[in-house]
mmCIF file of C-alpha atoms and ligand atoms in Angstrom:
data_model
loop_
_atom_site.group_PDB
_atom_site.id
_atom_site.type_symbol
_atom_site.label_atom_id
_atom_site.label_comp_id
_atom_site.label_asym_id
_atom_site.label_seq_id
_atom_site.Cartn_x
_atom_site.Cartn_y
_atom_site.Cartn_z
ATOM 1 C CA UNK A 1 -2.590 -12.674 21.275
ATOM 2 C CA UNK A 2 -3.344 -9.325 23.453
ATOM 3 C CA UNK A 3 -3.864 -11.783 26.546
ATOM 4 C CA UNK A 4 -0.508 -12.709 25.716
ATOM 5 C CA UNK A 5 1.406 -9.762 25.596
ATOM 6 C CA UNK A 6 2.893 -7.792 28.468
ATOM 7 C CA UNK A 7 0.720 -4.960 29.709
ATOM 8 C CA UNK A 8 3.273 -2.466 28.251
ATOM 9 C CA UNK A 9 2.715 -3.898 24.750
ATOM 10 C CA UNK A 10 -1.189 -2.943 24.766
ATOM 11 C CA UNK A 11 -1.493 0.116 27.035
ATOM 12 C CA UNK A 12 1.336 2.237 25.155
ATOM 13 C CA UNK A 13 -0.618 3.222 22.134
ATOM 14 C CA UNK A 14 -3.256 4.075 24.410
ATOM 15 C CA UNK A 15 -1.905 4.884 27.808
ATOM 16 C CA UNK A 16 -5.431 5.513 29.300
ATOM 17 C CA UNK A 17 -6.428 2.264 27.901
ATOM 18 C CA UNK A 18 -6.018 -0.525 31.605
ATOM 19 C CA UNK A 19 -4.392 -3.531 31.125
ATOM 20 C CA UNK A 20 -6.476 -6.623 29.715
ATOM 21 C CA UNK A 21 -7.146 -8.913 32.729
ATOM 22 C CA UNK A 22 -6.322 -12.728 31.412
ATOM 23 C CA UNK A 23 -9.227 -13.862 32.247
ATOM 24 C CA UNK A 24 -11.198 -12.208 30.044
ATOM 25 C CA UNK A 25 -13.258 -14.087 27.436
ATOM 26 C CA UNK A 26 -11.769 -13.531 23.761
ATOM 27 C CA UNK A 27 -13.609 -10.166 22.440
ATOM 28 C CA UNK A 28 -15.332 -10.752 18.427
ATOM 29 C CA UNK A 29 -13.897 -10.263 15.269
ATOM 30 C CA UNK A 30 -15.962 -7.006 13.878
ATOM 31 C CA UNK A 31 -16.148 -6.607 10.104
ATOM 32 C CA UNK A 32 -16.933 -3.320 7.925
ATOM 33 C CA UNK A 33 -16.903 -3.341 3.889
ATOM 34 C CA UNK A 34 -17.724 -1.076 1.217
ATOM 35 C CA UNK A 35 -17.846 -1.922 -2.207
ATOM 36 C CA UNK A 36 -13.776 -2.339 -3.025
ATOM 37 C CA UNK A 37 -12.449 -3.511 0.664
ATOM 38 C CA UNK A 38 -13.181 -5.694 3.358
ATOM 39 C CA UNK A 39 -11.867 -5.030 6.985
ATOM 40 C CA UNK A 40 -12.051 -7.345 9.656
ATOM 41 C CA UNK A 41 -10.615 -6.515 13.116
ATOM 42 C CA UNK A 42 -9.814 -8.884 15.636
ATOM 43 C CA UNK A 43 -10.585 -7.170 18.239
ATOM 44 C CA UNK A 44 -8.543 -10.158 20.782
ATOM 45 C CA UNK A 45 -5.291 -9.448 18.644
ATOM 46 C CA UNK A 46 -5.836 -5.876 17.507
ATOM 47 C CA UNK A 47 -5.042 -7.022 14.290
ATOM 48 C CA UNK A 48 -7.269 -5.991 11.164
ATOM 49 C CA UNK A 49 -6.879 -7.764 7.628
ATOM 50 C CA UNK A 50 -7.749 -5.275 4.622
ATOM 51 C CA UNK A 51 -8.747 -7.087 1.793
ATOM 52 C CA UNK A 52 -8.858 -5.560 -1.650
ATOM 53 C CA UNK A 53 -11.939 -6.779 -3.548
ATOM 54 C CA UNK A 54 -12.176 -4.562 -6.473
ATOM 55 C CA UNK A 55 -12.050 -6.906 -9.562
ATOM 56 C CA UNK A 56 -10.809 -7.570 -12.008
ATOM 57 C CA UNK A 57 -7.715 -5.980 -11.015
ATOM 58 C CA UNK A 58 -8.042 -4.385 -7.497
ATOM 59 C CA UNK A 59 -7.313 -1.233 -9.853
ATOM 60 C CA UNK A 60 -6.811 2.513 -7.717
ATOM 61 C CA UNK A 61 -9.440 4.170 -9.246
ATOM 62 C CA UNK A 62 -10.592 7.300 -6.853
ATOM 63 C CA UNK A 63 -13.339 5.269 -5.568
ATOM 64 C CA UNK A 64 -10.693 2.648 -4.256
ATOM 65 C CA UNK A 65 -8.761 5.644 -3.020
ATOM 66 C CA UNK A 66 -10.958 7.044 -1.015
ATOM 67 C CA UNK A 67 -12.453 3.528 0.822
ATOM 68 C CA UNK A 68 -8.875 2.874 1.209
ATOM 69 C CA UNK A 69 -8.491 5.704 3.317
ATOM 70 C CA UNK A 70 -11.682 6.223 5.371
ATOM 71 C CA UNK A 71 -11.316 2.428 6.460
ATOM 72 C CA UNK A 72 -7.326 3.265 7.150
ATOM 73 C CA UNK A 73 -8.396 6.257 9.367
ATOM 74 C CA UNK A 74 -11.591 4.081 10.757
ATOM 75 C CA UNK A 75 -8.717 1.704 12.100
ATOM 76 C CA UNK A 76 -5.974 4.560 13.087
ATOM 77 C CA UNK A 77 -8.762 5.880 15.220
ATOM 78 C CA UNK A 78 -9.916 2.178 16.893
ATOM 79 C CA UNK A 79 -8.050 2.133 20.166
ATOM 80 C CA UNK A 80 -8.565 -2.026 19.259
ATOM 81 C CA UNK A 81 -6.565 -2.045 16.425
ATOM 82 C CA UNK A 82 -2.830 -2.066 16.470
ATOM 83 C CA UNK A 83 -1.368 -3.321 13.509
ATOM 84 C CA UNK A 84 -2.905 -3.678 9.255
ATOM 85 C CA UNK A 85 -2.770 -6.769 6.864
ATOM 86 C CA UNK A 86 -3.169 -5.728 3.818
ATOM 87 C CA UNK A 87 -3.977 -8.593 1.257
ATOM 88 C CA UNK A 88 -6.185 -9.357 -2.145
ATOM 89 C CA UNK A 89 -9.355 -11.425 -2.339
ATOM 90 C CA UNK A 90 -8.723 -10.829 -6.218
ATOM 91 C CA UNK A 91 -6.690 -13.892 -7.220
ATOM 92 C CA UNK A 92 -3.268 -13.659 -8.496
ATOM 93 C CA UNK A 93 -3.597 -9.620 -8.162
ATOM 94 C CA UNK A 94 -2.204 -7.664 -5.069
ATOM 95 C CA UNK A 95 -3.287 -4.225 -6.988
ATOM 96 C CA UNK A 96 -2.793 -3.424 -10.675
ATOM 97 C CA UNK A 97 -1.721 0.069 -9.568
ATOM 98 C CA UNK A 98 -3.629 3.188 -10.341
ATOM 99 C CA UNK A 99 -6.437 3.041 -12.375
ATOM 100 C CA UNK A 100 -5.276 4.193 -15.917
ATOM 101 C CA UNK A 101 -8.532 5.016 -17.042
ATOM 102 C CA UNK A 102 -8.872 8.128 -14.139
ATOM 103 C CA UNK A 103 -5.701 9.627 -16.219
ATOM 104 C CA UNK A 104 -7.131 9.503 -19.423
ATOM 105 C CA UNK A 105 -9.243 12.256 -21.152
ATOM 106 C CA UNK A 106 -10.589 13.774 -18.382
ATOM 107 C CA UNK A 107 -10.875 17.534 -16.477
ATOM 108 C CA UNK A 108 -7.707 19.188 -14.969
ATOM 109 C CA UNK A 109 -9.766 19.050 -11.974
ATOM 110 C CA UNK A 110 -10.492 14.794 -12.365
ATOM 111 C CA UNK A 111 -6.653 15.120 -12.089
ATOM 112 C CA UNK A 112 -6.352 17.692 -9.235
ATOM 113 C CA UNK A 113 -8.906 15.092 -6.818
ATOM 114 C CA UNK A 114 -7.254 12.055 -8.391
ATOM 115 C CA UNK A 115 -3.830 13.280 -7.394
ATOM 116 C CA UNK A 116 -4.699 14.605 -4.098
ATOM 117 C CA UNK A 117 -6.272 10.833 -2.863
ATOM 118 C CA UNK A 118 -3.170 9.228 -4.399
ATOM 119 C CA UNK A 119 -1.026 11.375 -2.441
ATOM 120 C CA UNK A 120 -3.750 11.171 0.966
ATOM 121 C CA UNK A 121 -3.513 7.456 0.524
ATOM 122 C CA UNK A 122 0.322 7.276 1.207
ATOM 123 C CA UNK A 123 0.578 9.994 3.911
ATOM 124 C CA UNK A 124 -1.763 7.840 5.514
ATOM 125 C CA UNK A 125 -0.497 4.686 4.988
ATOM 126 C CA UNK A 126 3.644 5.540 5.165
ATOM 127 C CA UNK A 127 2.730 7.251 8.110
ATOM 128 C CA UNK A 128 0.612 5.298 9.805
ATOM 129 C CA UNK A 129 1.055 4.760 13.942
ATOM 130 C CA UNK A 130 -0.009 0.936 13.509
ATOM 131 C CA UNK A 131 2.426 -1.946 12.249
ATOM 132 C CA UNK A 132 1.416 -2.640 8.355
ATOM 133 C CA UNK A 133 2.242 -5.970 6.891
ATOM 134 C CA UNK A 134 1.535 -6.691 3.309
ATOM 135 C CA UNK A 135 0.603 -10.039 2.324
ATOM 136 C CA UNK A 136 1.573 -9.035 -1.471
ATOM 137 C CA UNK A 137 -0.585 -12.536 -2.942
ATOM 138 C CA UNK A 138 -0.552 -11.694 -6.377
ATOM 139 C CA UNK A 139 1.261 -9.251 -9.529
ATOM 140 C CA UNK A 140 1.691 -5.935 -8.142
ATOM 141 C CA UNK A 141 2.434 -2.990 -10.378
ATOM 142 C CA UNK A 142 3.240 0.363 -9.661
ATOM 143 C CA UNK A 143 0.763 1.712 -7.201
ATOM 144 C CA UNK A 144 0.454 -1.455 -5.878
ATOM 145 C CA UNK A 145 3.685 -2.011 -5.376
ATOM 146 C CA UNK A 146 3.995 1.725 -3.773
ATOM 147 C CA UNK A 147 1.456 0.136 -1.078
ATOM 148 C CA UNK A 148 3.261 -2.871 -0.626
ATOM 149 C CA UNK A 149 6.673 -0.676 -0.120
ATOM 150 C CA UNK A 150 4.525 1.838 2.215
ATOM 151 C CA UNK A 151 3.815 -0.960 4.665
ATOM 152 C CA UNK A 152 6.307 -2.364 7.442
ATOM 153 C CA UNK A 153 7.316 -5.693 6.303
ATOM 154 C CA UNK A 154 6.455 -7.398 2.959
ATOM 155 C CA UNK A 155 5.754 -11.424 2.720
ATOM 156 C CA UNK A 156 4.507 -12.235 -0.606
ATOM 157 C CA UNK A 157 3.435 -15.527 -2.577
ATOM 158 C CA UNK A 158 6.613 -17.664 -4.033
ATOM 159 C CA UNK A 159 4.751 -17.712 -7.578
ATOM 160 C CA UNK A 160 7.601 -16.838 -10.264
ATOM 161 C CA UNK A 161 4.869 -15.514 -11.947
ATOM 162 C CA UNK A 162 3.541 -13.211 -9.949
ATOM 163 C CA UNK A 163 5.626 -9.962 -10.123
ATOM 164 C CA UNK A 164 5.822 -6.433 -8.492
ATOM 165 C CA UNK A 165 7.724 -3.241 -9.133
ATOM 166 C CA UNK A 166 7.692 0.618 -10.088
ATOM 167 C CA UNK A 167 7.303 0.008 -14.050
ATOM 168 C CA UNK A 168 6.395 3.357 -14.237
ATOM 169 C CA UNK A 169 8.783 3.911 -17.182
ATOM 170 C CA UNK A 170 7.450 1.620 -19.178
ATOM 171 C CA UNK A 171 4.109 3.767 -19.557
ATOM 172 C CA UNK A 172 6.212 6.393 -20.647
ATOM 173 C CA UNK A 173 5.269 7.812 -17.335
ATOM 174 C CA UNK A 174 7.852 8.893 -13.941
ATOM 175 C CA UNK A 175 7.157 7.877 -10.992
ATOM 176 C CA UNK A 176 6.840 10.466 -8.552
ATOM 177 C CA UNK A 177 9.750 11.781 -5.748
ATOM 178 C CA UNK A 178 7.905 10.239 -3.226
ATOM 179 C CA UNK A 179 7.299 6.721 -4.895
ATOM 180 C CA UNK A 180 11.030 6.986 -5.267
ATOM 181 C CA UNK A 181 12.138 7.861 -1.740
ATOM 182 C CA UNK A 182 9.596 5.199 -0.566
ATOM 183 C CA UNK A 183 11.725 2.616 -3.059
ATOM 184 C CA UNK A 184 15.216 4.135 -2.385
ATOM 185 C CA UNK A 185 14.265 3.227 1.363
ATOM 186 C CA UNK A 186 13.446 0.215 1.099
ATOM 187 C CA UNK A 187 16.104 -1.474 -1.287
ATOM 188 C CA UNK A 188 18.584 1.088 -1.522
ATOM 189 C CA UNK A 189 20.161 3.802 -4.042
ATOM 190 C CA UNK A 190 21.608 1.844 -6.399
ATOM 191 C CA UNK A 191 18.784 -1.053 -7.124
ATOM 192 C CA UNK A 192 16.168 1.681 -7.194
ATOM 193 C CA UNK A 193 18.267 3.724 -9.777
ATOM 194 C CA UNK A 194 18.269 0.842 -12.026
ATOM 195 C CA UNK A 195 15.080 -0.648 -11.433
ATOM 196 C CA UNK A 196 12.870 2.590 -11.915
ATOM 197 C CA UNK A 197 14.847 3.976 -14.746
ATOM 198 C CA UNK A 198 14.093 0.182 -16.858
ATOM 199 C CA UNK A 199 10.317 0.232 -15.057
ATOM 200 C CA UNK A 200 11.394 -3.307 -13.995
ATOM 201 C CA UNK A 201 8.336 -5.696 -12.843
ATOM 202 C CA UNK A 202 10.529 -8.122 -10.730
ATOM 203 C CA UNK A 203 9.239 -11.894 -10.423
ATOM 204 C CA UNK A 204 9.098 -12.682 -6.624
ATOM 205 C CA UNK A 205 12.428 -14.575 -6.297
ATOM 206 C CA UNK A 206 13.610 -11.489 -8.021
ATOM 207 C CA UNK A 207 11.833 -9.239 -5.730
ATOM 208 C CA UNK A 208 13.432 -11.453 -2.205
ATOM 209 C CA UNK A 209 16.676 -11.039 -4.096
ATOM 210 C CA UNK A 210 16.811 -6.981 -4.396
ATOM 211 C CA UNK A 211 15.223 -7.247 -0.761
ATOM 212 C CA UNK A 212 11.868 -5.293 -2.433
ATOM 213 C CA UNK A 213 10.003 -8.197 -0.437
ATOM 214 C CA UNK A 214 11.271 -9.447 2.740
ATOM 215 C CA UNK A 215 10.110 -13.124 2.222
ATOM 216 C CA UNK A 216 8.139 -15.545 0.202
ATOM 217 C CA UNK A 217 6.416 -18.151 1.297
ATOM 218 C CA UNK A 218 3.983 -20.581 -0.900
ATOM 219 C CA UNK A 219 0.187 -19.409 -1.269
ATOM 220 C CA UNK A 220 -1.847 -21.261 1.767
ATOM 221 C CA UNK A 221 1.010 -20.020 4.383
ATOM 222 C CA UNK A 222 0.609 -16.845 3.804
ATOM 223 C CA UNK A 223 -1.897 -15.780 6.257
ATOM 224 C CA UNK A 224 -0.593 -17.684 9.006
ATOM 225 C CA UNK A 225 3.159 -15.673 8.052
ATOM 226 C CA UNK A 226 1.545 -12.393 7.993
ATOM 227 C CA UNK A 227 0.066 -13.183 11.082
ATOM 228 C CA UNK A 228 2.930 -14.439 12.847
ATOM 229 C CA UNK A 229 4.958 -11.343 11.924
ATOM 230 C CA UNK A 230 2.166 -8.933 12.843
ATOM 231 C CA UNK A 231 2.374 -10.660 16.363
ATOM 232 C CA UNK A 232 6.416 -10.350 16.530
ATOM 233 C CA UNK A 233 6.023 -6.543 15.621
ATOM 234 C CA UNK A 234 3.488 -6.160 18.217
ATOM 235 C CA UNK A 235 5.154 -7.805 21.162
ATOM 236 C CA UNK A 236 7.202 -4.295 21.725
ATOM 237 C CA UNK A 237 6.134 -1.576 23.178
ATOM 238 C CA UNK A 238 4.093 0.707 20.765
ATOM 239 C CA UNK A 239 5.669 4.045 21.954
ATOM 240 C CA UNK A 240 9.123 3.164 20.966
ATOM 241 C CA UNK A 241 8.215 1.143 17.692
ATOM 242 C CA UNK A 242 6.235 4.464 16.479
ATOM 243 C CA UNK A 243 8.554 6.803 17.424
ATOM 244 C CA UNK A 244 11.596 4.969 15.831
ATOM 245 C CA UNK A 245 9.000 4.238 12.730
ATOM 246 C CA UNK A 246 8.442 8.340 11.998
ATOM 247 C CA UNK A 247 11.929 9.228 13.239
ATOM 248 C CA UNK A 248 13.060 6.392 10.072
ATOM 249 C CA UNK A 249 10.188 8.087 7.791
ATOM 250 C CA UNK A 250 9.365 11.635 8.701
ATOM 251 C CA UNK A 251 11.895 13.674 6.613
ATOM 252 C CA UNK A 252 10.341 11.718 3.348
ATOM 253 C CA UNK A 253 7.111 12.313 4.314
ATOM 254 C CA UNK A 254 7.630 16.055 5.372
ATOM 255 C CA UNK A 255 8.509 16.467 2.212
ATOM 256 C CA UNK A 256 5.873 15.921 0.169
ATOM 257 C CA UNK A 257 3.538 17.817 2.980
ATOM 258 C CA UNK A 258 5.876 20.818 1.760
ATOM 259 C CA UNK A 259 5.167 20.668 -2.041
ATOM 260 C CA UNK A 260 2.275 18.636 -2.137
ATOM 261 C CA UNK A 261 0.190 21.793 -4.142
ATOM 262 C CA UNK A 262 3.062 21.985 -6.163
ATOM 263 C CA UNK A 263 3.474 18.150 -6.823
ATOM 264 C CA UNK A 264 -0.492 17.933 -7.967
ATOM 265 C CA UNK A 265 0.224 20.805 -10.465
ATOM 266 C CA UNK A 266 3.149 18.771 -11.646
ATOM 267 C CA UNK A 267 1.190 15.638 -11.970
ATOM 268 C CA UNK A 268 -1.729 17.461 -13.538
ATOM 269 C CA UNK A 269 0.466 19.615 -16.171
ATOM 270 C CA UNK A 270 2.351 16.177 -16.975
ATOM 271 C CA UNK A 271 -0.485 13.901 -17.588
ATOM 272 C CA UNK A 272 -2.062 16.275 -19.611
ATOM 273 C CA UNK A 273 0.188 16.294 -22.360
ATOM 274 C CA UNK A 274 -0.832 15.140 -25.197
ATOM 275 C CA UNK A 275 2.071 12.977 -26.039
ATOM 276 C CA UNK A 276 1.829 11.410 -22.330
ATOM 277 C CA UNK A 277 -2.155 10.736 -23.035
ATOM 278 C CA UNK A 278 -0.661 9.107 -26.261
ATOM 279 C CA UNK A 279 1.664 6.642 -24.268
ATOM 280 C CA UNK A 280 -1.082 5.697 -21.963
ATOM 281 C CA UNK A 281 -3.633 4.873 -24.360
ATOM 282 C CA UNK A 282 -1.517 3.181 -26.362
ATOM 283 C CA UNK A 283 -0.913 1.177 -23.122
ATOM 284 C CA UNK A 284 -4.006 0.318 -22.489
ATOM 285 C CA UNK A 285 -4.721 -0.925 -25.864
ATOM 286 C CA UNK A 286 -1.520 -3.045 -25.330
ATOM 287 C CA UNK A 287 -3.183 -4.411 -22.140
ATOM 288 C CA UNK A 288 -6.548 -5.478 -24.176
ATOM 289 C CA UNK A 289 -4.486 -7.101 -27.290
ATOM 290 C CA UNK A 290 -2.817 -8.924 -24.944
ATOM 291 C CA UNK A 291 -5.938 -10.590 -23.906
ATOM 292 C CA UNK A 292 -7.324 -11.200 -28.086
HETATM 293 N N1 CO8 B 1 -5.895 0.583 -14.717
HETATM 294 C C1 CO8 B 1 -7.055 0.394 -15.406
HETATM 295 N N2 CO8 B 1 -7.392 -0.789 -15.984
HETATM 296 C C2 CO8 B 1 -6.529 -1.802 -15.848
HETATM 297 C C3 CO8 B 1 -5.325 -1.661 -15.163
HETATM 298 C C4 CO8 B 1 -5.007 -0.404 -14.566
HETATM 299 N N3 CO8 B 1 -3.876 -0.186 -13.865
HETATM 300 N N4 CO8 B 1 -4.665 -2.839 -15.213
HETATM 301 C C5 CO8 B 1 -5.435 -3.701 -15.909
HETATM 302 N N5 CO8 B 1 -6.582 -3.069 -16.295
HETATM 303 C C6 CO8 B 1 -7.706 -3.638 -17.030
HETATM 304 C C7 CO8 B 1 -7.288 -4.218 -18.383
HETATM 305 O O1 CO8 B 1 -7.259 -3.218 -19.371
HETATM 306 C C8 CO8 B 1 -8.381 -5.242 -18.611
HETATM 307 O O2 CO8 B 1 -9.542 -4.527 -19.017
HETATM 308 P P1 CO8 B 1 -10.600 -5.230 -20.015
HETATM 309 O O3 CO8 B 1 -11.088 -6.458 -19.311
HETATM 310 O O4 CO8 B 1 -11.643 -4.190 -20.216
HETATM 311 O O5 CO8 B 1 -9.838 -5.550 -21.277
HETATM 312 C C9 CO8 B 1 -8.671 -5.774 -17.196
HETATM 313 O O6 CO8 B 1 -8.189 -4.764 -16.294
HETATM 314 C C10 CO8 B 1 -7.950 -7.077 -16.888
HETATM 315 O O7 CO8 B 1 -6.571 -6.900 -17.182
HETATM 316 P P2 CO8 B 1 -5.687 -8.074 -17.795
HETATM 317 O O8 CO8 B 1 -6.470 -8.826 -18.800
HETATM 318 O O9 CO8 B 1 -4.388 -7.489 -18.239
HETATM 319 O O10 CO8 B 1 -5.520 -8.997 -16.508
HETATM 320 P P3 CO8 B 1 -4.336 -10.034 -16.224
HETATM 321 O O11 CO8 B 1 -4.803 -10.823 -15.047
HETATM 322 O O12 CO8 B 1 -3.914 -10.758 -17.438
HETATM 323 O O13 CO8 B 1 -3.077 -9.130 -15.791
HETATM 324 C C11 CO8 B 1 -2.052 -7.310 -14.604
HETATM 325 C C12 CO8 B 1 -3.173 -8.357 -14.631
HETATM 326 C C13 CO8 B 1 -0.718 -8.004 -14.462
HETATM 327 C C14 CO8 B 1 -2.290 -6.420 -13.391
HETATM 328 C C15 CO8 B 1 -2.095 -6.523 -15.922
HETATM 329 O O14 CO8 B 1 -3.434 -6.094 -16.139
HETATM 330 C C16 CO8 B 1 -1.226 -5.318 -15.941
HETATM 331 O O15 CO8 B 1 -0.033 -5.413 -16.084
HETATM 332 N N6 CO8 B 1 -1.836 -4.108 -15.802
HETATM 333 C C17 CO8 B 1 -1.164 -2.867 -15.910
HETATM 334 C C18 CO8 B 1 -0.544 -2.526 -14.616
HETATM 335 C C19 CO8 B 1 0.205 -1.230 -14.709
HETATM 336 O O16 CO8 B 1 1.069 -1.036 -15.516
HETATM 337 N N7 CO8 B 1 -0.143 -0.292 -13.789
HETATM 338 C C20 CO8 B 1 0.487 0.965 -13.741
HETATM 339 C C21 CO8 B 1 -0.492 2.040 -13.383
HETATM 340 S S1 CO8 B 1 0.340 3.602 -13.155
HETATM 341 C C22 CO8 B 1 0.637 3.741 -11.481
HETATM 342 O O17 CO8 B 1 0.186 2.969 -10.689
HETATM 343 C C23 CO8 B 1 1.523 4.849 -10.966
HETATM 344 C C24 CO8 B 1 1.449 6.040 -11.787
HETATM 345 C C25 CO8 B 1 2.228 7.207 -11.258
HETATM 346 C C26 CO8 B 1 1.893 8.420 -12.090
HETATM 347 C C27 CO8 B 1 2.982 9.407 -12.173
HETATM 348 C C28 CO8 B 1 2.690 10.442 -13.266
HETATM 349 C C29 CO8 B 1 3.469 11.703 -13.093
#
């Protein structure tokens, strides 16, 4: 693909970088992984695949949180990387959304470094100079759904069954301002207004519908999708696409860097009430009866 491009479309990013010469043989795919994701970077595209591999769920737990972001920053930093897939090797499961378990009976502080990687992970991502694409191949709750909306473009699986949403509500929970301004941008006041307040989990022909995903396609096209749109997003110039991408995002993004102390206090006063404790352990044991 980079042979392919105009010289424009490669250099920009990285202005000192020379344009490739055609001739040049293809360069390797290079692959790093810790124990919950697997990157792979083309290095002759400058397109990396993140694949979640946490199972059963692909769960955010601050483990997850943390690879998530060194390997996001590993690639921001790669002058041969220029654009993220984000997928699952989990099947049927994007990301189950945070991991429940890191908001249940533990330290103020547990909360304080749990809140602060939630909140590094979508700074991060949301602002991120390199084209994101999620390949959403599986049910995608909450936090996994705030990745999905964090990213560029959205392509998921046509599975009815699989589903994705903020259902925050329906954990007697609230999603945060910032999971909402990342929502209200993406499909508008009035859907988001509706759909956060009843913690709707849309199906995907749902989710194409309110324009939460921008299109399905079945299972075994879905790589070859995410990598055709990764190539259409990457045939323009990089300058322009990342300044019009923070000019579109900073003000919702400068806004949590303003009260970010003051949004981990919230977080940490709220989930340690114990009638919000109650909720989500009586979630959880909803999730395991489910399964007898
Ligand atoms: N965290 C921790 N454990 C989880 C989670 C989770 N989010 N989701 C599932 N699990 C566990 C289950 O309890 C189960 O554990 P076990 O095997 O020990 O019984 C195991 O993972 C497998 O789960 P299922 O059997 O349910 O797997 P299925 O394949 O049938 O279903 C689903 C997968 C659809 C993902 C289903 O598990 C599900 O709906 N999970 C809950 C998803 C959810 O509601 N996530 C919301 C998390 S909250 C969040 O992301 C934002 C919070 C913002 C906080 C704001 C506060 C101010």
């Amino acid at each position: 693909l980079c042979r392919q491009l105009p010289a424009w479309g490669r250099a920009a990013r990285h202005p000192q970088r020379p344009p490739q010469p055609p001739s040049l043989p293809l360069a390797p795919c290079r692959a790093f992984s810790n124990n919950k994701i697997l990157v792979e970077l083309d290095e002759s595209s400058g397109v990396a695949t993140m694949k979640f591999k946490s199972p059963p769920v692909n769960s955010l737990s601050l483990d997850f949180l943390t690879e998530f972001c060194i390997s996001l920053e590993k690639l921001e930093n790669d002058r041969a990387c220029r654009g993220v897939i984000f997928t699952s090797a989990v099947p049927k499961i994007f990301s189950s959304g945070l991991d429940i378990t890191e908001m249940c009976g533990k330290s103020a502080e547990h909360y304080t470094e749990f809140w602060r990687a939630v909140q590094e992970l979508w700074l991060r991502l949301y602002g991120s100079n390199m084209v994101t694409v999620a390949a959403v191949n599986g049910s995608s709750p909450a936090g996994g759904c705030l990745i999905a909306l964090s990213c560029d473009y959205r392509i998921m699986v046509e599975n009815p069954k699989f589903s994705i949403g903020l259902n925050e509500a329906q954990l007697g929970i609230v999603a945060p301002f910032w999971f909402k301004d990342t929502f209200v941008n993406v499909v508008g006041q009035r859907v988001a207004e509706s759909s956060l307040q009843l913690g709707s989990l849309h199906p995907a022909p749902q989710a194409l519908k309110i324009g939460l995903v921008d299109e399905l396609v079945p299972e075994e096209k879905l790589q070859e999708k995410a990598a055709a749109v990764m190539a259409q997003w990457l045939a323009l110039p990089d300058h322009a696409r990342q300044l019009t991408k923070s000019m579109m995002r900073k003000a919702v993004l400068d806004r949590l860097l303003a009260h970010r102390e003051e949004d981990i206090q919230h977080f940490v006063g709220f989930i340690s009430k114990e009638s919000i404790q109650k909720s989500l352990r009586m979630y959880m044991e909803m999730l395991k009866k489910k399964k007898s």
